[in-house]
Short mmCIF file of C-alpha atoms in Angstrom, two decimals:
data_model
loop_
_atom_site.label_atom_id
_atom_site.label_comp_id
_atom_site.label_asym_id
_atom_site.label_seq_id
_atom_site.Cartn_x
_atom_site.Cartn_y
_atom_site.Cartn_z
CA MET C 1 -53.97 -4.39 3.66
CA LEU C 2 -56.77 -4.64 1.15
CA ALA C 3 -59.98 -6.12 2.48
CA GLN C 4 -61.41 -9.30 0.96
CA HIS C 5 -63.97 -8.05 -1.53
CA ASP C 6 -65.79 -11.24 -2.48
CA ALA C 7 -68.38 -11.10 0.30
CA PRO C 8 -71.18 -8.51 0.41
CA ILE C 9 -70.75 -5.67 2.90
CA ILE C 10 -73.06 -3.45 4.92
CA ALA C 11 -72.61 -0.23 6.87
CA ILE C 12 -74.39 2.85 8.13
CA ALA C 13 -73.46 5.43 5.50
CA THR C 14 -74.37 8.59 7.42
CA ALA C 15 -72.41 10.30 10.17
CA PRO C 16 -72.71 8.98 13.75
CA GLY C 17 -75.33 10.57 15.98
CA ARG C 18 -78.91 11.71 15.55
CA GLY C 19 -80.19 13.15 12.29
CA ALA C 20 -83.30 13.63 10.24
CA VAL C 21 -82.33 10.86 7.82
CA GLY C 22 -79.93 7.94 8.11
CA ILE C 23 -78.79 5.57 5.38
CA VAL C 24 -77.84 1.91 5.56
CA ARG C 25 -75.93 0.72 2.48
CA VAL C 26 -75.33 -2.82 1.24
CA SER C 27 -73.03 -3.73 -1.66
CA GLY C 28 -72.36 -7.11 -3.20
CA LYS C 29 -72.98 -9.34 -6.17
CA HIS C 30 -76.55 -10.45 -6.86
CA LEU C 31 -78.50 -8.85 -4.03
CA SER C 32 -81.93 -9.53 -5.55
CA ALA C 33 -82.72 -12.30 -3.06
CA LEU C 34 -81.81 -10.06 -0.13
CA VAL C 35 -83.92 -7.21 -1.54
CA LEU C 36 -86.92 -9.51 -1.91
CA ALA C 37 -86.55 -10.99 1.57
CA LEU C 38 -86.09 -7.63 3.27
CA CYS C 39 -88.66 -5.57 1.41
CA GLY C 40 -91.19 -8.25 0.55
CA ARG C 41 -91.07 -7.26 -3.12
CA ALA C 42 -88.69 -6.67 -5.98
CA LEU C 43 -87.66 -3.06 -6.43
CA LYS C 44 -87.62 -1.16 -9.68
CA PRO C 45 -83.99 -0.23 -10.41
CA ARG C 46 -82.95 3.27 -9.33
CA GLU C 47 -86.46 4.19 -8.17
CA ALA C 48 -87.24 5.02 -4.53
CA THR C 49 -89.94 2.85 -2.95
CA TYR C 50 -91.58 3.79 0.35
CA LEU C 51 -92.34 0.72 2.45
CA PRO C 52 -92.29 -0.68 6.00
CA LEU C 53 -89.18 -2.65 6.91
CA PRO C 54 -90.34 -5.49 9.18
CA ASP C 55 -88.41 -7.26 11.92
CA GLU C 56 -88.55 -11.02 12.53
CA THR C 57 -92.04 -10.76 14.06
CA GLY C 58 -93.41 -8.75 11.15
CA ALA C 59 -93.58 -5.47 13.08
CA ALA C 60 -92.10 -2.50 11.26
CA ILE C 61 -88.69 -1.34 12.46
CA ASP C 62 -89.30 1.86 10.49
CA HIS C 63 -90.84 3.04 7.26
CA VAL C 64 -88.00 3.53 4.79
CA LEU C 65 -87.19 4.61 1.26
CA ALA C 66 -85.56 1.63 -0.44
CA LEU C 67 -83.42 1.98 -3.58
CA HIS C 68 -81.86 -0.84 -5.56
CA PHE C 69 -78.98 -0.09 -7.95
CA PRO C 70 -78.15 -3.23 -9.95
CA GLY C 71 -74.49 -3.52 -10.93
CA PRO C 72 -72.54 -2.44 -12.82
CA ASN C 73 -74.61 0.80 -12.84
CA SER C 74 -73.94 1.70 -9.23
CA TYR C 75 -71.36 3.50 -7.13
CA THR C 76 -69.37 0.35 -6.37
CA GLY C 77 -70.01 -1.44 -9.66
CA GLU C 78 -71.84 -4.17 -7.71
CA ASP C 79 -75.48 -4.44 -6.71
CA VAL C 80 -76.19 -1.76 -4.12
CA LEU C 81 -79.18 -1.52 -1.76
CA GLU C 82 -79.77 1.73 0.14
CA LEU C 83 -82.30 1.99 2.94
CA GLN C 84 -83.11 5.55 3.99
CA ALA C 85 -84.72 5.68 7.41
CA HIS C 86 -85.14 8.10 10.30
CA GLY C 87 -81.69 9.02 11.52
CA GLY C 88 -81.73 7.65 15.06
CA PRO C 89 -78.68 5.50 15.90
CA VAL C 90 -80.82 2.72 17.43
CA VAL C 91 -83.09 2.55 14.38
CA LEU C 92 -80.14 2.27 12.01
CA GLN C 93 -78.44 -0.38 14.14
CA LEU C 94 -81.68 -2.38 14.15
CA ILE C 95 -81.83 -2.19 10.34
CA VAL C 96 -78.22 -3.37 10.05
CA ALA C 97 -78.91 -6.25 12.42
CA ARG C 98 -82.04 -7.17 10.44
CA CYS C 99 -80.09 -7.22 7.17
CA LEU C 100 -77.40 -9.45 8.67
CA ARG C 101 -80.03 -11.83 10.05
CA VAL C 102 -81.92 -12.06 6.75
CA ALA C 103 -78.67 -12.75 4.88
CA ALA C 104 -77.83 -15.50 7.38
CA VAL C 105 -81.26 -17.12 6.85
CA LEU C 106 -80.82 -16.96 3.08
CA ASN C 107 -77.44 -18.65 3.44
CA GLU C 108 -79.10 -21.47 5.30
CA HIS C 109 -81.43 -21.85 2.32
CA GLN C 110 -78.63 -22.28 -0.18
CA GLN C 111 -78.04 -18.69 -1.25
CA PRO C 112 -74.22 -18.87 -1.51
CA LEU C 113 -73.93 -15.49 -3.19
CA LEU C 114 -74.96 -13.84 0.09
CA ARG C 115 -72.63 -15.92 2.24
CA GLY C 116 -70.58 -13.83 4.60
CA LEU C 117 -72.46 -10.50 4.60
CA ARG C 118 -70.32 -8.49 6.98
CA LEU C 119 -69.77 -4.99 8.28
CA ALA C 120 -67.75 -2.84 5.88
CA GLN C 121 -64.31 -1.58 6.74
CA PRO C 122 -63.43 2.15 6.43
CA GLY C 123 -63.50 3.22 2.79
CA GLU C 124 -64.49 -0.20 1.51
CA PHE C 125 -67.38 0.99 -0.66
CA THR C 126 -65.09 3.44 -2.47
CA GLN C 127 -62.37 0.79 -2.56
CA ARG C 128 -64.74 -1.49 -4.47
CA ALA C 129 -65.59 1.36 -6.83
CA PHE C 130 -61.86 1.62 -7.56
CA LEU C 131 -61.34 -2.13 -7.93
CA ASN C 132 -64.34 -2.34 -10.26
CA HIS C 133 -62.99 0.54 -12.40
CA LYS C 134 -65.74 3.01 -11.54
CA LEU C 135 -63.11 5.45 -10.25
CA ASP C 136 -59.36 5.64 -10.56
CA LEU C 137 -57.27 6.05 -7.42
CA ALA C 138 -56.96 9.84 -7.66
CA GLN C 139 -60.73 10.14 -7.98
CA ALA C 140 -61.26 7.75 -5.07
CA GLU C 141 -58.99 9.86 -2.88
CA ALA C 142 -60.97 12.93 -3.94
CA VAL C 143 -64.07 11.36 -2.36
CA ALA C 144 -62.42 11.51 1.07
CA ASP C 145 -60.98 14.95 0.32
CA LEU C 146 -64.44 16.28 -0.55
CA ILE C 147 -65.82 14.99 2.75
CA ASP C 148 -62.88 16.38 4.72
CA ALA C 149 -62.68 19.74 2.91
CA SER C 150 -62.35 22.57 5.43
CA THR C 151 -62.75 25.48 2.98
CA GLU C 152 -64.94 26.28 -0.02
CA ALA C 153 -61.91 26.32 -2.31
CA ALA C 154 -60.85 22.88 -1.04
CA ALA C 155 -64.34 21.50 -1.63
CA ARG C 156 -64.43 22.85 -5.19
CA GLY C 157 -60.97 21.49 -5.88
CA ALA C 158 -61.92 18.05 -4.54
CA SER C 159 -65.07 18.08 -6.67
CA ARG C 160 -63.01 18.78 -9.78
CA SER C 161 -60.63 15.93 -8.91
CA LEU C 162 -63.58 13.61 -8.36
CA ALA C 163 -64.92 14.60 -11.78
CA GLY C 164 -61.56 13.56 -13.28
CA ALA C 165 -59.76 16.88 -13.89
CA PHE C 166 -56.53 15.76 -12.21
CA SER C 167 -56.73 12.27 -13.71
CA HIS C 168 -57.16 13.80 -17.18
CA GLU C 169 -53.87 15.68 -16.78
CA ILE C 170 -52.10 12.50 -15.67
CA HIS C 171 -53.55 10.48 -18.55
CA GLN C 172 -52.35 13.04 -21.07
CA LEU C 173 -48.83 12.81 -19.66
CA ARG C 174 -49.01 9.04 -19.68
CA ASP C 175 -50.23 8.86 -23.29
CA ALA C 176 -47.37 11.08 -24.46
CA LEU C 177 -44.93 8.97 -22.46
CA ILE C 178 -46.27 5.72 -23.92
CA HIS C 179 -45.90 7.09 -27.45
CA LEU C 180 -42.29 8.03 -26.78
CA ARG C 181 -41.60 4.64 -25.20
CA MET C 182 -43.01 2.95 -28.29
CA LEU C 183 -40.54 4.78 -30.53
CA VAL C 184 -37.59 3.95 -28.30
CA GLU C 185 -38.55 0.29 -27.94
CA ALA C 186 -38.99 0.01 -31.71
CA THR C 187 -35.47 1.35 -32.22
CA LEU C 188 -34.12 -1.19 -29.74
CA ASP C 189 -36.00 -4.04 -31.38
CA PHE C 190 -34.81 -3.21 -34.91
CA PRO C 191 -31.25 -1.89 -34.62
CA GLU C 192 -30.39 -3.04 -38.11
CA GLU C 193 -32.79 -0.62 -39.76
CA ASP C 194 -31.13 2.27 -41.59
CA ILE C 195 -33.82 4.75 -40.64
CA ASP C 196 -33.14 6.59 -37.41
CA PHE C 197 -36.57 6.27 -35.89
CA LEU C 198 -35.88 8.62 -33.02
CA LYS C 199 -34.66 11.54 -35.09
CA GLN C 200 -37.33 11.07 -37.71
CA ALA C 201 -40.06 11.09 -35.03
CA ASP C 202 -38.48 14.05 -33.18
CA ALA C 203 -37.97 12.05 -30.00
CA GLN C 204 -36.03 14.93 -28.45
CA GLY C 205 -38.84 17.35 -29.19
CA GLN C 206 -41.39 14.94 -27.74
CA LEU C 207 -39.35 14.53 -24.56
CA THR C 208 -38.91 18.30 -24.20
CA ARG C 209 -42.65 18.90 -24.60
CA LEU C 210 -43.35 16.13 -22.11
CA GLN C 211 -41.06 17.75 -19.54
CA HIS C 212 -42.68 21.14 -20.16
CA ASN C 213 -46.18 19.73 -19.64
CA LEU C 214 -45.00 17.87 -16.57
CA SER C 215 -43.71 21.14 -15.06
CA ARG C 216 -47.11 22.73 -15.61
CA VAL C 217 -48.93 19.81 -13.96
CA MET C 218 -46.45 19.81 -11.07
CA ALA C 219 -47.19 23.47 -10.42
CA GLN C 220 -50.95 22.81 -10.48
CA THR C 221 -50.53 19.78 -8.23
CA LYS C 222 -48.56 21.78 -5.67
CA GLN C 223 -51.43 24.26 -5.55
CA GLY C 224 -53.89 21.41 -5.07
CA ALA C 225 -51.77 19.95 -2.28
CA LEU C 226 -51.76 23.34 -0.53
CA LEU C 227 -55.56 23.40 -0.73
CA ARG C 228 -55.76 19.98 0.89
CA GLU C 229 -52.86 19.91 3.32
CA GLY C 230 -52.74 23.60 4.18
CA ILE C 231 -49.71 25.35 5.64
CA ARG C 232 -48.27 24.72 9.08
CA VAL C 233 -47.18 28.11 10.43
CA VAL C 234 -45.34 28.30 13.76
CA ILE C 235 -45.05 31.56 15.70
CA ALA C 236 -41.70 31.79 17.50
CA GLY C 237 -39.86 34.40 19.51
CA GLN C 238 -38.89 35.53 22.96
CA PRO C 239 -41.42 35.78 25.83
CA ASN C 240 -43.79 38.76 25.69
CA ALA C 241 -43.08 39.48 22.01
CA GLY C 242 -46.82 39.12 21.36
CA LYS C 243 -47.01 35.59 19.97
CA SER C 244 -50.28 34.70 21.67
CA SER C 245 -51.75 38.08 20.73
CA LEU C 246 -50.81 37.42 17.10
CA LEU C 247 -52.48 33.99 17.18
CA ASN C 248 -55.63 35.56 18.63
CA ALA C 249 -55.57 38.33 16.03
CA LEU C 250 -55.15 35.90 13.13
CA ALA C 251 -57.85 33.58 14.47
CA GLY C 252 -60.23 36.39 15.43
CA ALA C 253 -60.80 34.78 18.83
CA GLU C 254 -59.26 34.72 22.30
CA LEU C 255 -57.62 31.31 22.05
CA ALA C 256 -54.44 31.91 24.02
CA ILE C 257 -54.01 33.58 27.40
CA VAL C 258 -52.22 36.92 27.12
CA THR C 259 -50.47 38.48 30.14
CA PRO C 260 -47.35 40.63 30.66
CA ILE C 261 -45.81 37.78 32.69
CA ALA C 262 -42.92 36.06 30.91
CA GLY C 263 -43.55 32.37 30.28
CA THR C 264 -47.36 32.53 30.32
CA THR C 265 -47.62 30.19 27.33
CA ARG C 266 -46.33 26.83 28.52
CA ASP C 267 -47.66 24.51 25.83
CA VAL C 268 -48.58 24.45 22.16
CA VAL C 269 -51.81 26.17 21.10
CA GLN C 270 -53.04 25.58 17.56
CA GLN C 271 -55.85 27.00 15.43
CA THR C 272 -56.73 26.46 11.78
CA ILE C 273 -57.78 29.53 9.81
CA GLN C 274 -58.08 30.15 6.07
CA ILE C 275 -56.69 32.72 3.68
CA GLU C 276 -58.14 32.76 0.17
CA GLY C 277 -59.41 29.23 0.80
CA VAL C 278 -56.01 27.88 1.86
CA PRO C 279 -56.02 26.32 5.36
CA LEU C 280 -53.39 27.73 7.72
CA HIS C 281 -52.59 25.69 10.81
CA VAL C 282 -51.19 28.41 13.07
CA VAL C 283 -49.24 27.23 16.11
CA ASP C 284 -48.43 29.42 19.13
CA THR C 285 -45.46 28.23 21.17
CA ALA C 286 -43.76 28.98 24.45
CA GLY C 287 -41.37 31.92 24.50
CA LEU C 288 -37.79 30.94 23.62
CA ARG C 289 -35.32 32.00 26.25
CA GLU C 290 -32.40 30.88 28.40
CA HIS C 291 -32.82 32.25 31.90
CA PRO C 292 -32.14 31.01 35.43
CA ASP C 293 -35.80 31.62 36.33
CA VAL C 294 -37.02 29.05 33.77
CA ASP C 295 -38.68 26.21 35.68
CA GLU C 296 -39.10 22.61 34.56
CA VAL C 297 -42.58 23.14 33.10
CA GLU C 298 -41.47 26.11 31.01
CA ARG C 299 -38.35 24.20 29.93
CA ILE C 300 -40.55 21.41 28.59
CA GLY C 301 -42.69 24.02 26.82
CA ILE C 302 -39.59 25.50 25.15
CA ALA C 303 -38.48 22.04 24.01
CA ARG C 304 -41.92 21.45 22.50
CA ALA C 305 -41.70 24.82 20.80
CA TRP C 306 -38.51 23.79 19.02
CA ASP C 307 -40.16 20.49 18.03
CA GLN C 308 -43.02 22.42 16.43
CA ILE C 309 -40.59 24.77 14.67
CA GLY C 310 -38.85 21.75 13.17
CA GLN C 311 -42.15 20.62 11.60
CA ALA C 312 -43.13 24.02 10.22
CA ASP C 313 -43.81 24.95 6.60
CA ALA C 314 -43.13 28.57 7.58
CA VAL C 315 -41.93 30.31 10.75
CA LEU C 316 -43.09 33.69 12.00
CA PHE C 317 -40.18 35.04 14.05
CA LEU C 318 -41.78 37.71 16.21
CA HIS C 319 -39.69 40.64 17.50
CA ASP C 320 -40.73 43.28 20.05
CA LEU C 321 -40.21 46.78 18.64
CA THR C 322 -40.37 48.31 22.12
CA ARG C 323 -37.29 46.33 23.17
CA ALA C 324 -35.40 46.42 19.86
CA ASP C 325 -32.76 48.82 21.23
CA GLN C 326 -31.98 46.71 24.30
CA ALA C 327 -28.63 44.95 23.92
CA ASP C 328 -29.62 41.80 25.85
CA TYR C 329 -32.86 41.49 23.90
CA ALA C 330 -31.08 41.88 20.54
CA ALA C 331 -28.46 39.31 21.58
CA ALA C 332 -31.17 36.79 22.52
CA ASP C 333 -32.93 37.38 19.17
CA ALA C 334 -29.62 36.80 17.37
CA GLN C 335 -29.17 33.49 19.21
CA ILE C 336 -32.68 32.37 18.25
CA GLN C 337 -31.98 33.32 14.63
CA LYS C 338 -28.79 31.25 14.68
CA THR C 339 -30.61 28.22 16.09
CA LEU C 340 -33.38 28.59 13.49
CA GLN C 341 -30.82 28.46 10.72
CA GLU C 342 -29.38 25.29 12.21
CA LYS C 343 -32.67 23.50 12.78
CA LEU C 344 -34.73 24.50 9.73
CA ALA C 345 -34.43 23.03 6.26
CA PRO C 346 -33.23 25.57 3.67
CA HIS C 347 -36.60 25.67 1.91
CA VAL C 348 -38.56 26.65 5.06
CA PRO C 349 -39.15 30.44 4.98
CA VAL C 350 -38.73 32.61 8.08
CA LEU C 351 -40.75 35.85 8.20
CA HIS C 352 -39.42 38.46 10.63
CA LEU C 353 -42.34 40.30 12.21
CA TRP C 354 -41.74 43.50 14.19
CA ASN C 355 -44.67 43.67 16.58
CA LYS C 356 -46.12 46.41 18.85
CA ALA C 357 -45.87 49.16 16.23
CA ASP C 358 -48.76 50.90 18.02
CA ALA C 359 -46.61 51.29 21.15
CA ASN C 360 -43.37 52.34 19.45
CA PRO C 361 -42.82 56.12 19.57
CA VAL C 362 -40.54 56.05 16.53
CA LEU C 363 -43.45 54.88 14.42
CA THR C 364 -46.40 56.51 16.17
CA ASN C 365 -44.80 59.98 16.11
CA GLN C 366 -44.09 59.87 12.39
CA PRO C 367 -46.17 62.09 10.06
CA LYS C 368 -49.20 60.53 8.42
CA ARG C 369 -48.54 58.68 5.16
CA THR C 370 -50.76 57.45 2.40
CA THR C 371 -49.32 53.97 2.99
CA SER C 372 -48.94 53.00 6.64
CA PRO C 373 -45.52 51.66 7.60
CA THR C 374 -47.28 48.77 9.28
CA GLN C 375 -48.56 47.65 5.88
CA ALA C 376 -45.21 47.81 4.14
CA ALA C 377 -43.25 44.66 3.32
CA THR C 378 -39.60 44.97 2.46
CA ASN C 379 -36.82 42.58 1.63
CA ASN C 380 -33.65 42.80 3.68
CA ALA C 381 -30.85 43.67 1.28
CA ASN C 382 -28.40 41.41 3.09
CA ASP C 383 -30.22 38.10 3.41
CA GLY C 384 -33.38 38.41 1.30
CA THR C 385 -35.53 37.65 4.37
CA LEU C 386 -38.98 39.19 4.46
CA HIS C 387 -39.54 41.75 7.23
CA LEU C 388 -42.97 43.09 8.23
CA THR C 389 -43.98 45.68 10.81
CA LEU C 390 -47.36 45.18 12.48
CA SER C 391 -49.48 45.49 15.57
CA ALA C 392 -51.18 42.35 16.84
CA LYS C 393 -53.17 44.59 19.20
CA THR C 394 -54.74 46.84 16.55
CA GLY C 395 -54.55 44.46 13.58
CA ASP C 396 -52.48 46.92 11.57
CA GLY C 397 -50.27 44.99 9.16
CA LEU C 398 -52.19 41.69 9.33
CA PRO C 399 -53.46 41.90 5.71
CA ALA C 400 -49.87 42.26 4.49
CA LEU C 401 -48.85 39.32 6.68
CA ARG C 402 -51.58 37.09 5.27
CA GLN C 403 -50.56 37.83 1.69
CA ALA C 404 -46.88 37.35 2.53
CA LEU C 405 -47.61 33.93 4.01
CA LEU C 406 -49.35 32.81 0.83
CA ARG C 407 -46.49 34.06 -1.32
CA VAL C 408 -43.66 32.42 0.60
CA VAL C 409 -45.30 28.97 0.52
CA GLY C 410 -45.91 29.18 -3.21
CA TRP C 411 -49.64 29.93 -3.42
CA GLN C 412 -50.33 31.49 -6.80
CA GLY C 413 -53.85 32.63 -6.03
CA GLY C 414 -56.40 33.23 -8.72
CA SER C 415 -59.72 31.50 -9.16
CA ALA C 416 -60.22 28.17 -7.41
CA GLU C 417 -62.55 27.12 -10.21
CA GLY C 418 -59.69 25.81 -12.33
CA MET C 419 -57.86 24.04 -9.50
CA PHE C 420 -58.05 20.41 -8.53
CA MET C 421 -57.30 18.74 -5.22
CA ALA C 422 -54.06 16.81 -4.85
CA ARG C 423 -52.12 15.08 -2.12
CA GLU C 424 -48.51 15.10 -1.03
CA ARG C 425 -48.02 11.62 -2.47
CA HIS C 426 -49.07 12.97 -5.87
CA VAL C 427 -46.49 15.75 -5.57
CA GLN C 428 -43.79 13.22 -4.67
CA ALA C 429 -44.77 10.89 -7.54
CA LEU C 430 -44.51 13.74 -10.06
CA HIS C 431 -41.09 14.70 -8.66
CA GLU C 432 -40.04 11.10 -9.26
CA VAL C 433 -41.30 11.30 -12.83
CA ASP C 434 -39.36 14.53 -13.30
CA GLU C 435 -36.13 12.95 -12.07
CA HIS C 436 -36.50 9.97 -14.39
CA LEU C 437 -37.23 12.22 -17.37
CA MET C 438 -34.13 14.28 -16.63
CA GLN C 439 -32.08 11.08 -16.66
CA ALA C 440 -33.81 10.05 -19.87
CA ASN C 441 -32.93 13.37 -21.46
CA ALA C 442 -29.29 12.96 -20.44
CA SER C 443 -29.22 9.49 -22.05
CA LEU C 444 -30.77 10.81 -25.25
CA GLN C 445 -28.39 13.76 -25.52
CA ALA C 446 -25.24 11.72 -24.97
CA ARG C 447 -22.73 11.64 -27.84
CA VAL C 448 -23.71 8.01 -28.33
CA PRO C 449 -27.32 7.83 -27.10
CA ALA C 450 -27.75 5.13 -24.45
CA LEU C 451 -31.07 3.84 -25.75
CA ASP C 452 -31.35 0.98 -23.26
CA LEU C 453 -30.97 3.41 -20.35
CA LEU C 454 -33.38 5.82 -22.06
CA ALA C 455 -35.98 3.06 -22.37
CA GLU C 456 -35.57 2.10 -18.70
CA GLU C 457 -35.93 5.68 -17.43
CA LEU C 458 -39.08 6.13 -19.52
CA ARG C 459 -40.49 2.89 -18.11
CA LEU C 460 -39.80 4.03 -14.55
CA SER C 461 -41.42 7.39 -15.35
CA GLN C 462 -44.58 5.65 -16.48
CA ASN C 463 -44.64 3.46 -13.36
CA ALA C 464 -44.41 6.56 -11.18
CA LEU C 465 -47.27 8.20 -13.10
CA ASN C 466 -49.38 5.08 -12.80
CA THR C 467 -49.15 5.12 -9.00
CA ILE C 468 -51.19 8.34 -9.01
CA THR C 469 -54.22 6.86 -10.74
CA GLY C 470 -53.71 3.37 -9.30
CA GLU C 471 -52.83 1.52 -12.48
CA PHE C 472 -49.64 0.44 -10.75
CA SER C 473 -50.00 0.46 -6.97
CA SER C 474 -49.10 -1.97 -4.19
CA ASP C 475 -51.78 -3.46 -1.96
CA ASP C 476 -50.07 -1.85 1.03
CA LEU C 477 -50.46 1.63 -0.51
CA LEU C 478 -54.14 1.01 -1.27
CA GLY C 479 -54.68 -0.26 2.26
CA VAL C 480 -53.22 2.91 3.76
CA ILE C 481 -55.26 5.18 1.46
CA PHE C 482 -58.67 3.58 2.02
CA SER C 483 -58.19 3.04 5.78
CA SER C 484 -58.31 6.84 6.17
CA PHE C 485 -61.90 6.97 4.84
CA CYS C 486 -64.96 7.03 7.06
CA ILE C 487 -66.97 3.85 7.46
CA GLY C 488 -69.84 3.63 5.00
CA LYS C 489 -68.03 5.49 2.20
#
């Protein structure tokens, strides 16, 4: 739920732990009295002042840089006081306690505007910036995305969203939609007019252009969501196919134990890497097999492996080239493939990786080629599934695998400079807009246009667009979004 935003709030705005500098931030309406009581003087707006911050006895807690940002020219749109001190946790806690005590004393002396100074909840400073129209909701979310960015491309994308690049695209769509709604509503309001407003204003052309622009923004938003959310890639296959070796090779570190003993991996091992700035959450799982020697621990590991596969954005089905000609091995692979088809959604790609090319005599005895077979990617003529040959031991074929992963999840590549950050909820909202516009188009193209249905679908489209920037959002949605922020932001 949304926090009550009438009372002033305070929080330590820097990360927990020791640091060179720590910041305590206060936001509220009319903080001048608090500034004067704390600092012993009025502060010139937006100018740093170096001064001692005294405790109740007059002894300095620390020497600080104090900055006063009178509203509405501040981050939150309210008065903001920032106290920059040495970054020890005890020092910062003492400053917070001093601010709370001074506010309480001022309340006792009839300063009602400072009544209830309290510790801020997670994301509450940015929440107030949104509520005071300093940021729209997409920009507010970009603040958290910028802090949480795990790659350079993600950070640049979040910065562009914070600057309003994504919001600008949404506003353009909304403006075009509002103009079209105006024409339709006018036709409904004045049915007796002889002039066909919709045909004269090229309503069909406007709707077609709106759908075309929406498709472009949807494609950009999907790219932004990939930058933020990343790709969950699960490595699956029989025991000793080289799954743990592949995880180690992709991560460039010995994360998983590798032995020739079947069933070594008993639990899920995960590592996040990046390819072209896109985060990949790579998950190694227990070997999939049905065998009388499987004990209870390994059985649990196999069950967890299938759970992880069910949550995957892409599956790497690893095969062992050195056992490819063994009938029992091929039969077990076929059973795994059948189960994958049953458990995975149709849109989840499965990449078949033929590992241990370095140990396969069929490949190692072949004449030298200008293009190594371990770097070749081919499409199976029967099912369209991507097959790659590689060696997790030598790293041969890994560059082709990385590029294949990006392609199958829809990453278009190119410069990150023109990309903005987006979230899965933005993608879903735009899909909702797309569905409503398709229904609107059907109503408009009917033999007798159903203008009332057309108007309703356009209204619903606009509502879905408005949820992205927060012009139409429930308090519950806002509560969920801002609760994911760090305290002090």
